[in-house]
Short mmCIF file of C-alpha atoms in Angstrom, two decimals:
data_model
loop_
_atom_site.label_atom_id
_atom_site.label_comp_id
_atom_site.label_asym_id
_atom_site.label_seq_id
_atom_site.Cartn_x
_atom_site.Cartn_y
_atom_site.Cartn_z
CA UNK A 1 93.96 72.67 103.35
CA UNK A 2 91.55 70.54 101.30
CA UNK A 3 92.92 68.77 98.24
CA UNK A 4 91.06 66.86 95.52
CA UNK A 5 92.54 63.98 93.54
CA UNK A 6 91.72 63.49 89.86
CA UNK A 7 92.87 60.40 87.94
CA UNK A 8 92.59 60.36 84.16
CA UNK A 9 92.04 57.13 82.23
CA UNK A 10 92.18 58.03 78.52
CA UNK A 11 90.88 54.76 77.05
CA UNK A 12 87.61 54.45 75.12
CA UNK A 13 85.91 51.73 73.12
CA UNK A 14 84.89 54.31 70.52
CA UNK A 15 85.45 58.05 70.25
CA UNK A 16 82.21 60.06 70.29
CA UNK A 17 81.50 62.47 67.45
CA UNK A 18 81.46 65.52 69.76
CA UNK A 19 84.36 64.62 72.05
CA UNK A 20 87.57 66.67 72.14
CA UNK A 21 88.84 65.23 75.44
CA UNK A 22 92.24 63.58 75.68
CA UNK A 23 90.90 60.08 75.08
CA UNK A 24 91.69 57.36 72.57
CA UNK A 25 89.91 54.32 71.14
CA UNK A 26 91.51 50.94 70.46
CA UNK A 27 94.44 51.25 72.88
CA UNK A 28 93.31 48.88 75.61
CA UNK A 29 96.56 46.89 75.27
CA UNK A 30 98.39 49.80 76.90
CA UNK A 31 96.25 49.78 80.07
CA UNK A 32 98.61 47.52 82.12
CA UNK A 33 101.65 49.74 81.39
CA UNK A 34 99.53 52.85 82.00
CA UNK A 35 98.44 51.60 85.44
CA UNK A 36 102.07 50.88 86.31
CA UNK A 37 102.95 54.44 85.26
CA UNK A 38 100.08 55.81 87.37
CA UNK A 39 101.45 53.95 90.40
CA UNK A 40 104.86 55.50 89.83
CA UNK A 41 103.42 59.00 89.45
CA UNK A 42 101.29 58.53 92.59
CA UNK A 43 104.34 57.39 94.56
CA UNK A 44 106.14 60.65 93.81
CA UNK A 45 103.09 62.88 94.25
CA UNK A 46 103.63 65.80 96.65
CA UNK A 47 100.26 65.48 98.41
CA UNK A 48 100.02 62.90 101.19
CA UNK A 49 96.32 63.36 101.94
CA UNK A 50 93.23 64.06 99.83
CA UNK A 51 89.55 64.47 100.72
CA UNK A 52 87.79 63.82 97.39
CA UNK A 53 88.51 61.60 94.41
CA UNK A 54 87.28 61.66 90.81
CA UNK A 55 88.27 58.97 88.30
CA UNK A 56 87.44 60.24 84.81
CA UNK A 57 88.31 59.76 81.19
CA UNK A 58 87.95 58.47 78.64
CA UNK A 59 85.91 55.56 79.90
CA UNK A 60 87.21 54.26 83.24
CA UNK A 61 84.68 51.42 83.19
CA UNK A 62 86.49 50.03 80.14
CA UNK A 63 89.01 48.57 82.61
CA UNK A 64 88.53 44.92 83.59
CA UNK A 65 87.59 43.98 87.15
CA UNK A 66 91.21 43.02 87.84
CA UNK A 67 92.44 46.34 86.44
CA UNK A 68 89.91 48.30 88.51
CA UNK A 69 91.17 46.37 91.54
CA UNK A 70 94.76 47.31 90.65
CA UNK A 71 93.76 50.97 90.29
CA UNK A 72 91.99 50.97 93.65
CA UNK A 73 94.99 49.31 95.30
CA UNK A 74 97.44 51.93 94.03
CA UNK A 75 95.14 54.74 95.21
CA UNK A 76 94.74 53.21 98.67
CA UNK A 77 98.45 52.46 98.99
CA UNK A 78 99.39 56.11 98.40
CA UNK A 79 96.43 58.09 99.72
CA UNK A 80 94.71 55.80 102.18
CA UNK A 81 91.39 53.91 102.03
CA UNK A 82 88.98 55.15 99.39
CA UNK A 83 86.12 54.50 101.82
CA UNK A 84 87.56 57.15 104.15
CA UNK A 85 87.22 59.93 101.57
CA UNK A 86 84.37 62.42 101.77
CA UNK A 87 83.43 61.66 98.16
CA UNK A 88 84.79 59.26 95.56
CA UNK A 89 83.37 59.27 92.03
CA UNK A 90 83.97 56.79 89.23
CA UNK A 91 82.89 57.61 85.66
CA UNK A 92 81.27 54.82 83.66
CA UNK A 93 79.61 54.19 80.32
CA UNK A 94 76.58 51.87 80.27
CA UNK A 95 77.97 49.33 77.79
CA UNK A 96 81.07 48.55 79.90
CA UNK A 97 79.61 48.73 83.41
CA UNK A 98 78.92 45.21 84.72
CA UNK A 99 77.64 43.93 88.09
CA UNK A 100 81.13 42.55 88.75
CA UNK A 101 82.75 45.94 88.21
CA UNK A 102 80.10 47.61 90.36
CA UNK A 103 80.84 45.16 93.17
CA UNK A 104 84.56 45.80 92.79
CA UNK A 105 84.05 49.57 93.10
CA UNK A 106 81.80 49.24 96.13
CA UNK A 107 84.25 46.90 97.89
CA UNK A 108 87.01 49.43 97.31
CA UNK A 109 84.89 52.17 98.90
CA UNK A 110 83.64 54.26 95.97
CA UNK A 111 80.44 56.05 97.01
CA UNK A 112 79.43 57.90 93.83
CA UNK A 113 78.96 56.88 90.20
CA UNK A 114 78.70 59.13 87.14
CA UNK A 115 76.96 57.56 84.15
CA UNK A 116 77.13 58.93 80.61
CA UNK A 117 73.62 58.67 79.13
CA UNK A 118 73.38 61.78 76.88
CA UNK A 119 69.95 60.81 75.42
CA UNK A 120 67.17 58.24 75.81
CA UNK A 121 66.62 58.15 72.02
CA UNK A 122 68.61 55.50 70.19
CA UNK A 123 68.77 57.46 66.94
CA UNK A 124 70.32 60.39 68.80
CA UNK A 125 72.79 58.12 70.58
CA UNK A 126 73.85 56.66 67.23
CA UNK A 127 74.29 60.15 65.80
CA UNK A 128 76.52 61.04 68.75
CA UNK A 129 78.68 57.97 68.15
CA UNK A 130 77.74 56.42 71.49
CA UNK A 131 78.18 52.64 71.85
CA UNK A 132 75.19 52.01 74.11
CA UNK A 133 71.46 52.24 73.53
CA UNK A 134 68.76 53.34 75.98
CA UNK A 135 68.01 49.82 77.19
CA UNK A 136 71.69 49.21 77.96
CA UNK A 137 71.69 52.36 80.08
CA UNK A 138 68.59 51.21 81.97
CA UNK A 139 70.24 47.87 82.77
CA UNK A 140 73.45 49.55 83.93
CA UNK A 141 71.55 52.03 86.09
CA UNK A 142 69.48 49.27 87.69
CA UNK A 143 72.64 47.22 88.33
CA UNK A 144 74.29 50.23 89.99
CA UNK A 145 71.30 50.63 92.31
CA UNK A 146 71.19 46.92 93.08
CA UNK A 147 74.95 46.99 93.66
CA UNK A 148 74.61 49.58 96.42
CA UNK A 149 75.25 52.96 94.79
CA UNK A 150 73.02 55.53 96.47
CA UNK A 151 74.57 58.58 94.84
CA UNK A 152 74.46 58.56 91.03
CA UNK A 153 75.01 61.37 88.54
CA UNK A 154 73.73 61.07 84.97
CA UNK A 155 74.91 63.20 82.03
CA UNK A 156 72.48 64.52 79.42
CA UNK A 157 73.22 66.66 76.33
CA UNK A 158 70.87 69.21 74.76
CA UNK A 159 71.00 70.70 71.29
CA UNK A 160 71.87 67.52 69.39
CA UNK A 161 71.73 67.61 65.57
CA UNK A 162 68.10 67.25 64.51
CA UNK A 163 66.85 67.11 68.11
CA UNK A 164 63.50 68.78 68.85
CA UNK A 165 62.51 70.37 72.13
CA UNK A 166 59.95 67.59 72.57
CA UNK A 167 62.57 64.85 72.12
CA UNK A 168 64.90 66.47 74.62
CA UNK A 169 62.07 66.98 77.12
CA UNK A 170 61.14 63.31 76.75
CA UNK A 171 64.70 62.22 77.60
CA UNK A 172 64.64 64.50 80.64
CA UNK A 173 61.30 63.01 81.81
CA UNK A 174 62.54 59.45 81.40
CA UNK A 175 65.64 60.30 83.40
CA UNK A 176 63.64 62.04 86.12
CA UNK A 177 61.53 58.90 86.52
CA UNK A 178 64.71 57.07 87.60
CA UNK A 179 65.32 59.65 90.34
CA UNK A 180 69.10 60.10 90.15
CA UNK A 181 70.62 62.17 92.92
CA UNK A 182 72.48 64.40 90.48
CA UNK A 183 72.11 65.48 86.85
CA UNK A 184 74.61 67.25 84.61
CA UNK A 185 72.86 68.80 81.61
CA UNK A 186 75.13 70.30 78.97
CA UNK A 187 74.51 72.21 75.78
CA UNK A 188 76.30 70.60 72.83
CA UNK A 189 79.55 72.35 71.92
CA UNK A 190 81.09 71.77 68.50
CA UNK A 191 84.85 71.71 69.02
CA UNK A 192 87.49 71.93 66.30
CA UNK A 193 88.97 68.55 65.42
CA UNK A 194 85.86 66.53 66.24
CA UNK A 195 83.81 64.64 63.59
CA UNK A 196 80.90 67.04 64.17
CA UNK A 197 83.18 69.98 63.37
CA UNK A 198 84.47 68.27 60.25
CA UNK A 199 80.87 67.60 59.16
CA UNK A 200 80.09 71.30 59.46
CA UNK A 201 77.38 70.79 62.08
CA UNK A 202 76.14 74.02 63.63
CA UNK A 203 74.10 74.16 66.82
CA UNK A 204 70.75 75.94 66.95
CA UNK A 205 71.62 78.22 69.86
CA UNK A 206 68.08 79.54 70.29
CA UNK A 207 66.59 76.04 70.44
CA UNK A 208 69.32 74.90 72.80
CA UNK A 209 68.53 77.79 75.10
CA UNK A 210 64.86 76.80 75.17
CA UNK A 211 65.95 73.27 76.14
CA UNK A 212 68.13 74.56 78.97
CA UNK A 213 65.40 76.93 80.18
CA UNK A 214 63.03 73.97 80.23
CA UNK A 215 65.63 71.95 82.16
CA UNK A 216 65.91 74.66 84.81
CA UNK A 217 62.15 74.95 85.26
CA UNK A 218 61.49 71.22 85.27
CA UNK A 219 64.30 70.18 87.59
CA UNK A 220 63.92 72.97 90.11
CA UNK A 221 60.20 72.24 90.13
CA UNK A 222 61.02 68.60 90.87
CA UNK A 223 63.11 69.56 93.92
CA UNK A 224 66.60 69.67 92.44
CA UNK A 225 69.02 72.41 93.43
CA UNK A 226 70.39 74.21 90.36
CA UNK A 227 73.71 74.99 91.99
CA UNK A 228 76.09 75.37 89.01
CA UNK A 229 75.49 76.37 85.39
CA UNK A 230 75.13 72.77 84.15
CA UNK A 231 74.55 70.87 87.41
CA UNK A 232 71.48 69.95 89.43
CA UNK A 233 71.36 67.96 92.66
CA UNK A 234 69.03 66.72 95.31
CA UNK A 235 69.70 68.88 98.39
CA UNK A 236 72.87 67.60 100.06
CA UNK A 237 74.00 65.67 96.95
CA UNK A 238 75.96 68.47 95.28
CA UNK A 239 79.27 67.19 93.89
CA UNK A 240 81.92 67.91 96.52
CA UNK A 241 84.88 67.32 94.20
CA UNK A 242 83.65 69.66 91.49
CA UNK A 243 82.51 72.26 94.01
CA UNK A 244 86.08 72.26 95.31
CA UNK A 245 87.20 73.18 91.76
CA UNK A 246 84.67 76.02 91.61
CA UNK A 247 86.09 77.43 94.85
CA UNK A 248 89.52 77.41 93.16
CA UNK A 249 90.73 74.82 95.65
CA UNK A 250 93.88 72.78 95.25
CA UNK A 251 93.88 69.48 93.39
CA UNK A 252 96.33 66.84 92.24
CA UNK A 253 95.94 65.28 88.80
CA UNK A 254 97.46 61.93 87.85
CA UNK A 255 97.62 60.42 84.38
CA UNK A 256 98.12 61.64 80.83
CA UNK A 257 96.70 65.15 80.21
CA UNK A 258 95.81 65.48 83.92
CA UNK A 259 96.20 68.93 85.47
CA UNK A 260 97.23 69.82 89.01
CA UNK A 261 96.83 73.08 90.92
CA UNK A 262 99.01 73.20 94.03
CA UNK A 263 100.57 76.16 95.80
CA UNK A 264 99.35 78.58 93.14
CA UNK A 265 101.07 76.58 90.40
CA UNK A 266 99.09 74.86 87.66
CA UNK A 267 100.76 71.96 85.87
CA UNK A 268 99.60 69.65 83.12
CA UNK A 269 100.94 66.26 82.07
CA UNK A 270 101.63 65.24 78.51
CA UNK A 271 98.42 64.16 76.72
CA UNK A 272 100.37 61.55 74.74
CA UNK A 273 99.73 58.15 76.37
CA UNK A 274 102.92 56.61 75.01
CA UNK A 275 105.04 59.57 76.13
CA UNK A 276 103.38 59.54 79.56
CA UNK A 277 104.24 55.87 80.03
CA UNK A 278 107.76 56.33 78.65
CA UNK A 279 108.55 59.23 80.98
CA UNK A 280 107.37 57.42 84.10
CA UNK A 281 109.21 54.25 83.13
CA UNK A 282 112.37 56.37 82.79
CA UNK A 283 111.78 58.07 86.14
CA UNK A 284 111.03 61.40 84.44
CA UNK A 285 108.45 64.08 85.20
CA UNK A 286 105.41 63.82 82.86
CA UNK A 287 104.71 67.58 83.17
CA UNK A 288 104.77 69.51 79.88
CA UNK A 289 103.28 72.82 81.04
CA UNK A 290 103.28 74.87 84.23
CA UNK A 291 102.40 78.41 85.24
CA UNK A 292 102.31 80.31 88.52
CA UNK A 293 99.05 82.22 88.95
CA UNK A 294 99.43 85.46 90.91
CA UNK A 295 97.88 88.88 91.22
CA UNK A 296 95.07 89.86 88.88
CA UNK A 297 95.31 86.62 86.88
CA UNK A 298 94.77 84.55 90.04
CA UNK A 299 91.93 86.73 91.31
CA UNK A 300 90.25 86.70 87.89
CA UNK A 301 90.35 82.93 87.67
CA UNK A 302 88.96 82.66 91.20
CA UNK A 303 86.05 84.93 90.28
CA UNK A 304 85.38 83.07 87.03
CA UNK A 305 85.16 79.74 88.81
CA UNK A 306 83.11 81.00 91.73
CA UNK A 307 80.58 82.70 89.46
CA UNK A 308 79.80 79.32 87.88
CA UNK A 309 77.89 78.61 91.09
CA UNK A 310 74.38 80.03 91.09
CA UNK A 311 74.60 81.12 94.72
CA UNK A 312 77.16 83.68 93.62
CA UNK A 313 80.19 85.10 95.38
CA UNK A 314 80.83 87.72 98.04
CA UNK A 315 83.56 89.86 96.51
CA UNK A 316 86.71 90.55 98.46
CA UNK A 317 88.04 94.13 98.67
CA UNK A 318 90.87 93.11 96.30
CA UNK A 319 88.42 91.68 93.75
CA UNK A 320 86.35 94.86 93.96
CA UNK A 321 89.49 96.91 93.34
CA UNK A 322 90.73 94.81 90.43
CA UNK A 323 87.42 94.05 88.69
CA UNK A 324 84.94 96.65 89.96
CA UNK A 325 84.48 98.17 86.51
CA UNK A 326 83.91 94.80 84.87
CA UNK A 327 81.40 93.79 87.55
CA UNK A 328 79.56 97.09 87.15
CA UNK A 329 79.41 96.63 83.36
CA UNK A 330 77.72 93.26 83.68
CA UNK A 331 75.37 94.51 86.38
CA UNK A 332 74.27 97.21 83.97
CA UNK A 333 73.88 94.86 80.99
CA UNK A 334 71.85 92.46 83.11
CA UNK A 335 74.16 89.43 83.04
CA UNK A 336 75.05 89.83 86.71
CA UNK A 337 72.86 90.84 89.66
CA UNK A 338 73.38 91.60 93.31
CA UNK A 339 71.88 89.35 95.97
CA UNK A 340 72.57 90.91 99.35
CA UNK A 341 76.34 91.02 99.73
CA UNK A 342 76.83 88.62 96.83
CA UNK A 343 77.13 89.02 93.08
CA UNK A 344 75.78 86.21 90.88
CA UNK A 345 74.79 85.38 87.34
CA UNK A 346 71.30 86.54 86.46
CA UNK A 347 68.93 84.12 84.74
CA UNK A 348 69.94 85.73 81.44
CA UNK A 349 73.58 85.43 82.48
CA UNK A 350 73.25 81.66 82.81
CA UNK A 351 72.97 81.41 79.03
CA UNK A 352 75.58 84.06 78.26
CA UNK A 353 78.06 83.19 80.98
CA UNK A 354 81.07 83.22 78.67
CA UNK A 355 80.45 86.91 77.96
CA UNK A 356 80.88 87.49 81.68
CA UNK A 357 83.78 85.13 82.22
CA UNK A 358 85.96 86.62 79.46
CA UNK A 359 86.14 89.80 81.55
CA UNK A 360 88.20 87.93 84.13
CA UNK A 361 90.71 86.30 81.78
CA UNK A 362 93.97 87.89 80.63
CA UNK A 363 94.61 89.90 78.53
CA UNK A 364 92.21 92.15 80.42
CA UNK A 365 89.99 94.61 78.61
CA UNK A 366 90.59 98.27 79.43
CA UNK A 367 87.32 99.77 80.63
#
């Protein structure tokens, strides 16, 4: 059975104004102890073999070259050569990605890079709380190409405060000119506890939808495959690791706040970096939450994840039995449509996907 490996590095130079991830600024001094704890957690991991790897954060590229080398060594020691994996992705921010770090990643066998751009407009980047500017991104992207990365994803955000459709479209055009293999284009979400939430910022949902509609038209017209709600790829460059998630495949998560899904059991580690390190140093389990997904809950989650993919899903007899009424409701309201034997999100459903997905999450609505 296929298994993905996710490693979480929660360190950032500066916390972005929209970010609610388990990441922390100004804690770089804890990286050495954190890497030691990761090695200990990896050593006791129940999975001997993985096929895909994703190193995320936080800002993994905040690590020094020596620390990246240490991380790669602990991965290879426990799971085998990174170069042997089907796909291995390393997340990076432009301001901390150097030619030396790129060379270190390539030597270790990483074959995919994910760069956080978000916008090509410096005023928008400043508003977001990003550390880099557009020129810094261009230098980092060029260095990644020169360093041998032939599979690069770039993140872009739509619906930023004060952003016009024309400004967003300009960022998309500038990014398209660089010809990345993969683009992830997200609508801004204002999450509780973030600076944007505290500032009372509200997204213009109608304008954001126009931006995402434009993204779909422009990127599919340029030859990209719109294969998941927020993801576009050159044919054959779809993200294998994330696609494994969307098929509800098994994965192992290492690091603070990392989640694992193995044998029908989902577990999550403590998000507290200090507690994570302390537990591993004491030989203790860093898990703080676990649940066993069975029956309708398991089938609902499987459907929810699979429907994120635009190709849709061929329902099993059990899924038809458990969720036939819910499926029929969304077929009638136009958020789902049939495509041969498959059911998939309609174009309208792409923008109202959460209305569909809530039908497959407990507690289940009586229809």
